[in-house]
Amino acid sequence: MTDFSAYNQLQGVICSVFEAYSAVLILPSGQQPDKHWIAAQFSLGNHVNLGGEISAGQSLAGWVLRDQQPLLVNNVEQAQNSLGYYLNDEDMNIKAFMAAPLPGGKGVLCVDSKRQYSFSEKDQKILYLFCEFLGGIQEQLTFAAVSRTVFSYYSALQ
């Protein structure tokens, strides 16, 4: 498995930028195209289900996965919506949620807050910039992994 410590550190930066309660990165599982997992997180609490699965269309995060459209909800009605990435009903305390898909359908970046009306359309644009940055990191990691494989192959041939 890849070391996701840099992703976790970036989630901390994102959380600070938006004065959010949590920032969560959801990536494809690889085995099933409609399944995703919580790959990285930073939270002021200890209730994010790191490594948990998110299904497209299930929960607010799942809606973003399915529709590949950003979502901004500044008055979360918990009786009707689940965020999908918390343990023990911790999302009952969340009042605002914002998420955007990574380029190419390669995941979703979510942030939330315990304060209503915490996020603006400007914040959503900034979140999209973070998504583009994460997409670039994913491309570089994929390129590096392929390069290592090719190098190993040619070394074995020698």
PDB file of N, CA, C and O in Angstrom, residues 2 7 106 134-149:
ATOM      1  N   THR A   2       0.424   2.285  -0.633  1.00  0.00           N
ATOM      2  CA  THR A   2       1.157   3.538  -0.736  1.00  0.00           C
ATOM      3  C   THR A   2       1.140   4.270   0.597  1.00  0.00           C
ATOM      4  O   THR A   2       0.181   4.190   1.350  1.00  0.00           O
ATOM      5  N   TYR A   7      -0.663  12.915   1.873  1.00  0.00           N
ATOM      6  CA  TYR A   7      -2.090  13.212   1.678  1.00  0.00           C
ATOM      7  C   TYR A   7      -2.723  13.667   2.994  1.00  0.00           C
ATOM      8  O   TYR A   7      -3.507  14.618   3.022  1.00  0.00           O
ATOM      9  N   LYS A 106     -11.345  10.572 -10.403  1.00  0.00           N
ATOM     10  CA  LYS A 106     -10.403   9.782  -9.605  1.00  0.00           C
ATOM     11  C   LYS A 106     -10.533  10.002  -8.106  1.00  0.00           C
ATOM     12  O   LYS A 106      -9.588   9.771  -7.367  1.00  0.00           O
ATOM     13  N   LEU A 134      -4.400  17.778  -6.166  1.00  0.00           N
ATOM     14  CA  LEU A 134      -4.381  16.361  -5.815  1.00  0.00           C
ATOM     15  C   LEU A 134      -4.374  15.477  -7.053  1.00  0.00           C
ATOM     16  O   LEU A 134      -3.700  14.442  -7.077  1.00  0.00           O
ATOM     17  N   GLY A 135      -5.100  15.882  -8.087  1.00  0.00           N
ATOM     18  CA  GLY A 135      -5.086  15.135  -9.345  1.00  0.00           C
ATOM     19  C   GLY A 135      -3.691  15.102  -9.950  1.00  0.00           C
ATOM     20  O   GLY A 135      -3.249  14.079 -10.474  1.00  0.00           O
ATOM     21  N   GLY A 136      -2.972  16.219  -9.877  1.00  0.00           N
ATOM     22  CA  GLY A 136      -1.600  16.265 -10.367  1.00  0.00           C
ATOM     23  C   GLY A 136      -0.677  15.367  -9.567  1.00  0.00           C
ATOM     24  O   GLY A 136       0.195  14.683 -10.126  1.00  0.00           O
ATOM     25  N   ILE A 137      -0.865  15.328  -8.251  1.00  0.00           N
ATOM     26  CA  ILE A 137      -0.064  14.441  -7.406  1.00  0.00           C
ATOM     27  C   ILE A 137      -0.316  12.989  -7.792  1.00  0.00           C
ATOM     28  O   ILE A 137       0.624  12.197  -7.921  1.00  0.00           O
ATOM     29  N   GLN A 138      -1.595  12.633  -8.015  1.00  0.00           N
ATOM     30  CA  GLN A 138      -1.926  11.261  -8.414  1.00  0.00           C
ATOM     31  C   GLN A 138      -1.238  10.892  -9.721  1.00  0.00           C
ATOM     32  O   GLN A 138      -0.699   9.796  -9.855  1.00  0.00           O
ATOM     33  N   GLU A 139      -1.233  11.802 -10.697  1.00  0.00           N
ATOM     34  CA  GLU A 139      -0.576  11.528 -11.977  1.00  0.00           C
ATOM     35  C   GLU A 139       0.916  11.297 -11.792  1.00  0.00           C
ATOM     36  O   GLU A 139       1.495  10.392 -12.390  1.00  0.00           O
ATOM     37  N   GLN A 140       1.553  12.120 -10.964  1.00  0.00           N
ATOM     38  CA  GLN A 140       2.984  11.977 -10.719  1.00  0.00           C
ATOM     39  C   GLN A 140       3.298  10.663 -10.014  1.00  0.00           C
ATOM     40  O   GLN A 140       4.288   9.996 -10.348  1.00  0.00           O
ATOM     41  N   LEU A 141       2.467  10.268  -9.054  1.00  0.00           N
ATOM     42  CA  LEU A 141       2.688   9.000  -8.361  1.00  0.00           C
ATOM     43  C   LEU A 141       2.517   7.819  -9.302  1.00  0.00           C
ATOM     44  O   LEU A 141       3.286   6.853  -9.239  1.00  0.00           O
ATOM     45  N   THR A 142       1.536   7.896 -10.186  1.00  0.00           N
ATOM     46  CA  THR A 142       1.326   6.827 -11.169  1.00  0.00           C
ATOM     47  C   THR A 142       2.505   6.743 -12.119  1.00  0.00           C
ATOM     48  O   THR A 142       3.017   5.653 -12.408  1.00  0.00           O
ATOM     49  N   PHE A 143       2.976   7.884 -12.596  1.00  0.00           N
ATOM     50  CA  PHE A 143       4.133   7.917 -13.504  1.00  0.00           C
ATOM     51  C   PHE A 143       5.368   7.339 -12.813  1.00  0.00           C
ATOM     52  O   PHE A 143       6.114   6.558 -13.404  1.00  0.00           O
ATOM     53  N   ALA A 144       5.577   7.704 -11.556  1.00  0.00           N
ATOM     54  CA  ALA A 144       6.739   7.195 -10.817  1.00  0.00           C
ATOM     55  C   ALA A 144       6.655   5.675 -10.644  1.00  0.00           C
ATOM     56  O   ALA A 144       7.664   4.971 -10.792  1.00  0.00           O
ATOM     57  N   ALA A 145       5.460   5.163 -10.358  1.00  0.00           N
ATOM     58  CA  ALA A 145       5.302   3.713 -10.185  1.00  0.00           C
ATOM     59  C   ALA A 145       5.572   2.976 -11.491  1.00  0.00           C
ATOM     60  O   ALA A 145       6.251   1.938 -11.498  1.00  0.00           O
ATOM     61  N   VAL A 146       5.085   3.506 -12.603  1.00  0.00           N
ATOM     62  CA  VAL A 146       5.321   2.883 -13.910  1.00  0.00           C
ATOM     63  C   VAL A 146       6.811   2.941 -14.245  1.00  0.00           C
ATOM     64  O   VAL A 146       7.385   1.957 -14.728  1.00  0.00           O
ATOM     65  N   SER A 147       7.440   4.073 -13.968  1.00  0.00           N
ATOM     66  CA  SER A 147       8.872   4.206 -14.241  1.00  0.00           C
ATOM     67  C   SER A 147       9.689   3.200 -13.444  1.00  0.00           C
ATOM     68  O   SER A 147      10.642   2.607 -13.967  1.00  0.00           O
ATOM     69  N   ARG A 148       9.336   2.983 -12.173  1.00  0.00           N
ATOM     70  CA  ARG A 148      10.049   1.994 -11.355  1.00  0.00           C
ATOM     71  C   ARG A 148       9.881   0.592 -11.929  1.00  0.00           C
ATOM     72  O   ARG A 148      10.829  -0.186 -11.975  1.00  0.00           O
ATOM     73  N   THR A 149       8.669   0.291 -12.385  1.00  0.00           N
ATOM     74  CA  THR A 149       8.414  -1.028 -12.963  1.00  0.00           C
ATOM     75  C   THR A 149       9.231  -1.233 -14.232  1.00  0.00           C
ATOM     76  O   THR A 149       9.851  -2.289 -14.424  1.00  0.00           O
TER      77      THR A 149
END
